[in-house]
Coordinates of C-alpha atoms in Angstrom, one line a residue:
Q106 CA 0.0 0.0 0.0
D107 CA 1.2 3.5 -0.8
F108 CA 0.0 6.5 1.2
Q109 CA 0.0 10.0 -0.2
Q110 CA -0.4 13.1 2.1
N111 CA -2.1 16.2 0.7
L112 CA -2.0 17.4 -2.8
R113 CA 0.3 19.6 -4.9
D114 CA -0.8 17.8 -8.0
V115 CA -3.3 14.9 -8.3
S116 CA -1.6 13.2 -11.2
V117 CA 1.0 11.5 -9.0
F118 CA -1.7 9.5 -7.2
L119 CA -3.6 8.7 -10.4
V120 CA -0.4 7.4 -12.1
A121 CA 0.4 5.3 -9.0
A122 CA -3.0 3.8 -9.0
Q123 CA -3.0 3.2 -12.7
L124 CA 0.2 1.2 -12.3
G125 CA -1.4 -1.1 -9.9
Q126 CA -0.5 0.5 -6.5
K127 CA -3.0 0.6 -3.7
V128 CA -3.2 4.3 -2.9
A129 CA -4.8 6.5 -0.3
V130 CA -4.9 10.3 -0.3
L131 CA -5.2 12.5 2.7
D132 CA -6.2 16.0 1.7
Y133 CA -7.3 18.7 4.1
V134 CA -7.2 22.5 3.8
E135 CA -6.9 24.7 6.9
A136 CA -8.8 27.9 6.6
S137 CA -6.8 31.0 5.8
V138 CA -6.6 33.9 8.2
R139 CA -9.7 35.3 6.4
G140 CA -11.5 32.0 6.8
T141 CA -11.1 30.9 3.2
T142 CA -11.0 27.3 2.3
W143 CA -10.8 25.5 -1.1
G144 CA -11.3 22.1 -2.7
L145 CA -9.3 19.2 -4.0
G146 CA -6.4 20.0 -6.4
G147 CA -3.9 22.0 -4.4
T148 CA -2.5 25.5 -4.7
C149 CA -2.4 25.7 -8.5
V150 CA -6.0 24.8 -9.2
N151 CA -7.6 26.7 -6.3
V152 CA -5.6 29.7 -5.4
G153 CA -2.7 29.8 -7.9
C154 CA -2.0 29.4 -11.6
I155 CA -5.6 28.7 -12.8
P156 CA -7.6 31.5 -11.3
K157 CA -4.7 33.9 -11.9
K158 CA -4.4 33.1 -15.6
L159 CA -8.2 33.4 -16.0
M160 CA -8.2 36.9 -14.4
H161 CA -5.2 37.8 -16.5
Q162 CA -7.3 36.8 -19.5
A163 CA -10.1 39.1 -18.3
A164 CA -7.7 42.0 -18.4
L165 CA -6.4 41.1 -21.8
L166 CA -9.9 41.1 -23.1
G167 CA -10.4 44.6 -21.8
T168 CA -7.3 45.7 -23.8
A169 CA -8.7 43.8 -26.8
V170 CA -12.0 45.8 -26.6
K171 CA -10.0 49.0 -26.9
D172 CA -8.0 47.6 -29.8
A173 CA -11.2 46.4 -31.5
K174 CA -12.3 50.0 -32.2
K175 CA -9.2 50.6 -34.3
Y176 CA -10.1 47.4 -36.2
G177 CA -13.5 48.6 -37.1
W178 CA -15.7 47.1 -34.3
K179 CA -18.5 49.4 -33.1
I180 CA -18.6 49.1 -29.4
P181 CA -21.1 51.1 -27.3
E182 CA -19.7 53.3 -24.6
P183 CA -19.1 53.1 -21.7
V184 CA -17.4 49.8 -21.5
S185 CA -17.2 48.5 -17.8
H186 CA -16.1 45.4 -16.0
D187 CA -18.2 43.5 -13.4
W188 CA -16.0 41.8 -10.8
A189 CA -18.8 39.6 -9.5
T190 CA -19.5 38.1 -12.9
M191 CA -15.8 37.3 -13.5
S192 CA -15.3 36.0 -9.9
Q193 CA -18.3 33.7 -10.2
A194 CA -17.2 32.4 -13.6
V195 CA -13.7 31.7 -12.3
Q196 CA -15.0 30.0 -9.1
N197 CA -17.3 27.8 -11.2
H198 CA -14.4 26.6 -13.3
V199 CA -12.3 25.9 -10.3
K200 CA -15.1 23.9 -8.7
S201 CA -15.5 21.9 -11.9
L202 CA -11.8 21.0 -11.6
N203 CA -12.3 20.0 -8.0
W204 CA -15.1 17.7 -9.0
G205 CA -13.1 16.3 -11.9
H206 CA -10.2 15.4 -9.5
R207 CA -12.7 13.6 -7.2
V208 CA -14.1 11.6 -10.1
Q209 CA -10.7 10.6 -11.4
L210 CA -9.6 9.5 -7.9
Q211 CA -12.7 7.4 -7.6
D212 CA -12.4 5.9 -11.1
R213 CA -8.8 4.9 -10.4
K214 CA -9.9 3.3 -7.1
V215 CA -7.8 5.8 -5.0
K216 CA -9.1 6.1 -1.5
Y217 CA -9.8 9.8 -0.7
L218 CA -9.8 10.9 2.9
N219 CA -10.7 14.5 3.7
M220 CA -8.4 14.4 6.7
K221 CA -5.4 16.2 8.1
G222 CA -2.5 13.7 8.3
S223 CA 0.6 13.5 10.5
L224 CA 3.2 10.7 10.9
V225 CA 3.1 8.4 13.9
D226 CA 6.1 6.4 12.6
E227 CA 7.6 5.8 9.2
H228 CA 4.8 3.6 8.1
T229 CA 1.8 4.9 10.1
I230 CA -0.2 8.0 9.6
R231 CA -2.8 9.5 11.9
G232 CA -5.7 11.3 10.1
M233 CA -8.1 13.7 11.7
N234 CA -11.2 15.1 10.1
A235 CA -12.9 18.5 10.7
K236 CA -15.0 17.0 13.5
G237 CA -12.0 15.7 15.4
K238 CA -12.5 12.1 14.5
E239 CA -9.3 10.2 14.1
M240 CA -8.2 7.1 12.2
T241 CA -4.8 5.6 11.3
V242 CA -3.6 4.1 8.1
T243 CA -0.4 2.1 7.4
A244 CA 1.6 2.3 4.2
R245 CA 4.8 0.9 2.6
N246 CA 5.7 4.2 1.1
V247 CA 4.7 7.8 2.1
V248 CA 4.7 10.7 -0.3
I249 CA 4.4 14.2 1.2
A250 CA 3.2 17.0 -1.2
T251 CA 1.7 19.6 1.1
G252 CA 3.0 22.7 -0.7
G253 CA 3.2 26.0 1.2
R254 CA 1.0 28.7 2.8
P255 CA 1.3 32.4 2.3
K256 CA 3.5 34.5 4.7
Y257 CA 2.5 37.7 6.3
P258 CA 5.0 40.3 7.4
T259 CA 4.0 39.9 11.0
H260 CA 6.5 42.5 12.1
V261 CA 4.4 45.2 10.4
P262 CA 1.6 46.3 12.8
G263 CA -1.8 45.7 11.1
A264 CA -0.5 43.5 8.4
L265 CA -2.2 40.3 9.6
E266 CA -5.3 42.1 10.9
F267 CA -6.1 44.1 7.8
G268 CA -4.2 42.6 4.9
I269 CA -4.8 39.6 2.7
S270 CA -2.1 37.4 1.3
M271 CA -1.3 35.3 -1.8
M272 CA 0.0 31.8 -2.3
K273 CA 2.8 32.5 -4.8
W274 CA 6.2 34.1 -5.2
P275 CA 6.5 38.0 -5.4
H276 CA 6.2 37.8 -9.3
V277 CA 2.5 37.0 -8.7
G278 CA 2.3 40.4 -7.0
L279 CA 3.1 42.0 -10.4
E280 CA 0.6 39.6 -12.1
C281 CA -2.2 40.5 -9.8
A282 CA -1.4 44.2 -10.0
G283 CA -1.5 43.9 -13.8
F284 CA -4.9 42.3 -14.1
L285 CA -6.4 44.6 -11.4
T286 CA -5.2 47.6 -13.4
G287 CA -6.5 45.9 -16.5
I288 CA -10.0 45.7 -15.2
G289 CA -10.0 49.3 -14.2
L290 CA -8.8 49.4 -10.6
D291 CA -6.4 52.0 -9.3
T292 CA -3.4 49.8 -8.2
T293 CA -0.1 50.5 -6.6
V294 CA 2.8 48.1 -6.2
M295 CA 5.2 48.6 -3.3
V296 CA 8.7 47.2 -4.1
R297 CA 11.4 46.9 -1.5
S298 CA 14.3 46.7 -3.9
I299 CA 14.0 45.0 -7.3
A300 CA 11.1 43.5 -9.1
L301 CA 11.2 39.9 -10.3
R302 CA 14.1 38.8 -8.2
G303 CA 15.8 35.8 -9.8
F304 CA 14.8 36.8 -13.3
D305 CA 16.9 38.6 -15.9
Q306 CA 16.9 42.2 -14.7
Q307 CA 16.8 43.9 -18.1
M308 CA 13.6 41.9 -18.9
S309 CA 12.2 42.8 -15.5
R310 CA 12.6 46.5 -16.1
L311 CA 10.9 46.1 -19.5
V312 CA 7.9 44.4 -17.7
T313 CA 7.6 47.1 -15.0
D314 CA 8.1 50.0 -17.5
Y315 CA 5.3 48.6 -19.6
M316 CA 3.1 48.2 -16.5
E317 CA 3.7 51.9 -15.5
A318 CA 2.8 53.0 -18.9
Y319 CA -0.3 50.7 -18.7
G320 CA -1.4 52.5 -15.5
T321 CA 0.0 50.6 -12.6
R322 CA 1.7 52.8 -10.0
F323 CA 5.0 51.8 -8.4
S324 CA 6.5 52.8 -5.1
W325 CA 10.1 51.8 -5.4
D326 CA 12.6 51.3 -2.5
A327 CA 9.7 51.1 -0.1
V328 CA 9.4 49.2 3.2
P329 CA 6.0 49.0 4.9
K330 CA 5.9 50.3 8.5
K331 CA 2.3 49.9 9.6
V332 CA -1.3 49.5 8.4
E333 CA -4.2 51.2 10.1
K334 CA -7.9 51.2 9.5
L335 CA -9.4 54.7 9.1
P336 CA -13.0 55.6 10.2
S337 CA -13.9 55.6 6.5
G338 CA -13.0 51.9 6.3
L339 CA -10.0 52.6 4.1
L340 CA -6.6 51.2 5.0
Q341 CA -3.8 53.7 5.7
V342 CA -0.4 52.3 4.8
T343 CA 2.7 54.0 6.2
W344 CA 6.0 53.2 4.6
T345 CA 9.6 54.3 4.5
D346 CA 11.7 55.2 1.5
T347 CA 14.9 53.2 1.9
Q348 CA 16.9 55.8 -0.1
S349 CA 15.7 59.1 1.3
K350 CA 14.6 57.6 4.7
Q351 CA 11.5 59.7 4.4
E352 CA 8.1 58.4 5.6
H353 CA 5.0 58.3 3.3
Q354 CA 1.4 57.5 3.7
D355 CA -1.5 56.6 1.4
A356 CA -5.0 55.1 1.8
F357 CA -6.2 52.0 0.0
N358 CA -9.3 49.8 -0.1
T359 CA -7.3 46.6 0.0
V360 CA -3.8 45.7 1.0
L361 CA -2.5 42.5 -0.6
W362 CA 0.8 41.0 0.6
A363 CA 3.1 39.0 -1.8
V364 CA 6.0 38.2 0.4
G365 CA 6.4 34.5 -0.3
R366 CA 5.3 31.2 1.3
A367 CA 6.3 28.9 4.2
P368 CA 6.3 25.1 3.6
E369 CA 3.5 23.2 5.3
T370 CA 5.6 20.8 7.3
K371 CA 5.2 22.0 11.0
T372 CA 2.2 19.8 11.8
L373 CA 3.3 16.6 10.1
N374 CA 5.5 15.3 12.9
L375 CA 8.4 14.8 10.4
K376 CA 11.4 15.4 12.7
Q377 CA 10.0 13.1 15.3
V378 CA 10.0 10.2 12.9
G379 CA 13.4 11.0 11.5
V380 CA 12.7 13.1 8.4
E381 CA 15.5 15.7 8.1
L382 CA 14.4 19.3 7.5
N383 CA 16.3 22.4 6.5
E384 CA 16.4 24.4 9.7
D385 CA 16.4 27.8 7.9
T386 CA 13.6 27.2 5.4
G387 CA 11.6 24.4 7.1
K388 CA 11.6 22.4 3.8
V389 CA 12.3 18.7 3.5
I390 CA 15.8 17.7 2.5
V391 CA 15.5 15.3 -0.4
A392 CA 17.9 13.3 -2.7
A393 CA 17.7 13.5 -6.5
D394 CA 15.0 10.8 -6.4
E395 CA 12.8 12.7 -4.0
R396 CA 13.7 10.3 -1.1
T397 CA 14.0 11.9 2.3
S398 CA 16.3 10.8 5.1
M399 CA 13.8 8.0 5.7
S400 CA 14.1 5.5 2.9
N401 CA 10.3 5.0 2.4
I402 CA 9.3 8.6 2.8
F403 CA 9.4 10.9 -0.2
A404 CA 8.6 14.6 -0.7
I405 CA 7.7 16.4 -4.0
G406 CA 6.8 19.9 -5.0
D407 CA 7.3 23.2 -3.1
I408 CA 8.2 21.6 0.3
A409 CA 11.3 19.8 -1.1
Q410 CA 14.5 21.8 -0.5
G411 CA 16.2 23.0 -3.7
R412 CA 13.3 22.3 -6.0
P413 CA 11.8 25.0 -8.2
E414 CA 8.5 26.2 -6.8
L415 CA 6.6 25.5 -10.0
T416 CA 3.6 23.4 -10.7
P417 CA 5.0 21.6 -13.8
T418 CA 8.1 20.5 -11.9
A419 CA 6.0 19.0 -9.1
I420 CA 3.8 17.2 -11.7
K421 CA 6.8 15.8 -13.5
A422 CA 8.6 14.7 -10.3
G423 CA 5.4 13.1 -9.0
K424 CA 4.6 11.1 -12.1
L425 CA 8.2 9.8 -12.3
L426 CA 8.2 8.9 -8.6
A427 CA 5.0 6.9 -9.1
R428 CA 6.5 5.0 -11.9
R429 CA 9.6 4.2 -9.9
L430 CA 7.6 3.0 -6.9
A431 CA 5.6 0.7 -9.2
G432 CA 8.8 -0.7 -10.7
H433 CA 8.0 0.7 -14.2
S434 CA 10.9 3.1 -14.5
I435 CA 14.2 4.2 -13.1
S436 CA 14.0 7.8 -14.4
F437 CA 13.8 10.8 -12.0
M438 CA 13.4 14.6 -12.3
C439 CA 16.9 15.7 -13.2
A440 CA 16.2 19.1 -14.8
G441 CA 17.4 22.0 -12.7
V442 CA 16.1 25.5 -12.9
F443 CA 18.3 25.9 -16.0
Q444 CA 16.0 23.8 -18.1
V445 CA 12.7 24.8 -16.7
P446 CA 10.7 27.3 -18.7
T447 CA 8.3 29.8 -17.1
T448 CA 6.2 32.8 -17.9
V449 CA 5.2 35.8 -15.9
F450 CA 1.6 36.7 -16.8
T451 CA 1.9 40.5 -16.5
P452 CA 0.1 42.8 -19.0
L453 CA 3.1 42.4 -21.2
E454 CA 3.9 38.7 -20.7
Y455 CA 7.5 37.6 -20.1
G456 CA 8.6 34.1 -20.9
C457 CA 12.0 32.6 -20.3
V458 CA 14.0 29.4 -20.2
G459 CA 17.6 28.9 -19.3
L460 CA 20.1 31.4 -17.8
S461 CA 19.6 35.1 -17.3
E462 CA 22.3 37.3 -18.9
E463 CA 23.7 38.1 -15.4
E464 CA 23.8 34.4 -14.4
A465 CA 25.5 33.4 -17.7
E466 CA 28.2 36.0 -17.2
R467 CA 28.7 34.9 -13.6
R468 CA 29.1 31.3 -14.6
C469 CA 31.1 31.7 -17.9
G470 CA 32.7 35.2 -17.7
K471 CA 31.4 38.2 -19.6
E472 CA 34.0 37.7 -22.4
N473 CA 32.7 34.2 -23.0
V474 CA 29.0 35.1 -23.5
E475 CA 27.4 36.5 -26.7
V476 CA 23.9 38.0 -26.5
Y477 CA 21.7 38.4 -29.5
H478 CA 18.8 40.7 -29.2
A479 CA 16.0 42.5 -31.0
F480 CA 13.2 45.1 -30.3
Y481 CA 10.2 44.1 -32.5
K482 CA 6.6 45.2 -33.0
P483 CA 3.9 42.5 -32.9
L484 CA 1.6 42.7 -35.9
E485 CA -1.3 42.9 -33.5
F486 CA 0.0 46.2 -32.1
T487 CA 0.2 48.0 -35.5
V488 CA -3.4 48.8 -36.4
A489 CA -4.2 49.2 -32.7
E490 CA -1.4 51.8 -32.5
R491 CA -0.1 50.3 -29.3
D492 CA 3.4 51.1 -28.0
A493 CA 5.7 48.2 -28.5
G494 CA 8.8 49.8 -26.9
Q495 CA 9.1 47.0 -24.4
C496 CA 8.6 44.1 -26.8
Y497 CA 12.0 42.5 -26.8
I498 CA 13.9 39.3 -27.5
K499 CA 17.2 38.2 -26.0
V500 CA 19.1 35.0 -26.7
V501 CA 22.1 34.3 -24.4
C502 CA 24.7 32.1 -26.0
E503 CA 28.2 30.8 -25.4
G504 CA 30.6 33.1 -27.0
H505 CA 32.7 30.5 -28.7
G506 CA 32.5 27.3 -30.7
D507 CA 29.0 26.4 -31.8
Q508 CA 27.5 29.1 -29.6
R509 CA 25.2 26.8 -27.6
V510 CA 22.1 28.7 -26.4
L511 CA 22.2 29.2 -22.6
G512 CA 19.1 31.3 -22.1
L513 CA 16.1 32.6 -24.1
H514 CA 14.0 35.6 -23.0
F515 CA 10.9 37.0 -24.6
T516 CA 8.4 39.8 -23.8
G517 CA 5.3 40.1 -25.9
P518 CA 1.9 38.5 -26.6
N519 CA 1.5 34.8 -25.8
A520 CA 4.9 34.6 -24.2
G521 CA 4.1 31.2 -22.5
E522 CA 3.1 29.6 -25.8
V523 CA 6.3 30.9 -27.5
T524 CA 8.6 29.9 -24.7
Q525 CA 7.2 26.4 -24.4
G526 CA 8.3 25.4 -27.9
F527 CA 11.8 26.8 -27.6
A528 CA 12.3 25.1 -24.2
L529 CA 12.6 21.8 -26.0
G530 CA 15.4 23.2 -28.1
L531 CA 17.3 24.4 -25.1
Q532 CA 16.8 21.0 -23.4
C533 CA 18.3 19.4 -26.5
G534 CA 21.3 21.7 -26.4
F535 CA 20.5 23.7 -29.5
T536 CA 22.9 26.3 -30.9
Y537 CA 22.5 29.8 -32.3
A538 CA 23.2 28.5 -35.8
Q539 CA 20.4 26.0 -35.4
L540 CA 18.1 28.7 -34.2
R541 CA 18.9 30.8 -37.3
D542 CA 18.4 27.8 -39.6
T543 CA 14.9 27.2 -38.2
V544 CA 12.1 28.4 -40.6
G545 CA 9.8 30.8 -38.9
I546 CA 6.0 30.9 -39.1
H547 CA 5.0 34.2 -40.7
P548 CA 3.7 36.5 -39.5
T549 CA 4.2 35.7 -35.8
C550 CA 6.1 37.1 -32.8
A551 CA 7.9 33.8 -32.3
E552 CA 9.3 34.1 -35.9
E553 CA 11.4 37.0 -34.7
L554 CA 13.6 34.6 -32.7
T555 CA 14.6 32.8 -35.9
K556 CA 15.6 36.1 -37.5
I557 CA 17.7 37.5 -34.6
N558 CA 21.1 38.6 -35.7
I559 CA 22.3 41.7 -33.8
T560 CA 24.6 41.2 -30.9
K561 CA 24.7 43.5 -27.9
R562 CA 28.5 43.7 -28.2
S563 CA 28.2 45.2 -31.7
G564 CA 26.3 48.3 -30.4
L565 CA 24.2 48.3 -33.5
D566 CA 20.5 49.3 -33.4
A567 CA 18.5 46.1 -32.6
T568 CA 15.1 47.5 -33.8
V569 CA 13.4 45.2 -36.3
T570 CA 12.3 47.0 -39.4
G571 CA 10.1 45.5 -42.2
C572 CA 8.2 42.3 -41.9

């Protein structure tokens, strides 16, 4: 019997069951500080990628409505957005996914237990339901996939009492600000130092420059000091400018914190049964095959130390683990951050795979890195007369030999769709010459990558002209 605790992605359990394993799932969601709970499917389905992308799409449609007039569509004024309609539609889709997961578990004969689990020993799990009823199950193997919960800056008075928080990394703060601006809300982003930490910083600046032009306000070098509720019901935020040391105040309807997550490991009794944790992060220390310090206990997803906090990596690691436990494979998730593509769904989307320019230079030396780049204008922007000043492509390559591609960066429409295809090339070790030899699909934004020919080192104008 294999036991699985909580969910980051349901597929690991379905694959295990499909391969003949006897599987039980314990899944239980503690209410948030605001009393919010959600259904089966983990962070991504309920409070992460799925609802975020749908709300991003709502904002893109608002921009499309404005563009449509230039394309000849007669649209009555005024055009407005209804939050309740969008929210209900998003919630309905999420609930359909919750139900779909339940059906799949049932069809695959996976035992679903809506209980909060903790380890008694390496093979025994205690489960407790919402009414306090307990039961125990035993298992040959245990897989922990509990993900994380949002952090609050508890050192800031009023932060916990008056703010709400998000489940993702700080880049989701930009994504939320983007779609809130897009549906017509006055939105301000407070940034302590730099935006999109860990991403290529030239690309990050293009994203935030576009957002500022789009209408999102930014307070840079700002550290929150306190949050107070005014008699009007508004929230007054006091912050300090880290450069000038001056104090500032402003009032907002809602304060949304995006300061990261903490792994859900504290209540699982892991240390007591011998599972080693990282003392600084609270994450589970795992080997390359997701095995913890206990040979029959595994951890996948965001709670595993050193793993990218991304849904697709958790899915891939979980499926491979299920196949190994069933004796059907010996493969494991070996791709590091270098090979994992991702996209930031801001108003101008940013997709990337591989190394940033800064990281490539750090690893290889600036003299051993060649960067090809281009500023381009999406065809969609032309008739609509939209500013394309931040639509940019950068390909980071080795500066010698075959010029193997080390990183690929793209800002523009449908960045996720563009980046996904080129990610395969990077995983296969493609070179700049092979990229240039690839025939593009005309007229597309992705085609611009196959035409890229100007190096940063040359100092030449990298603006694309013509079609």
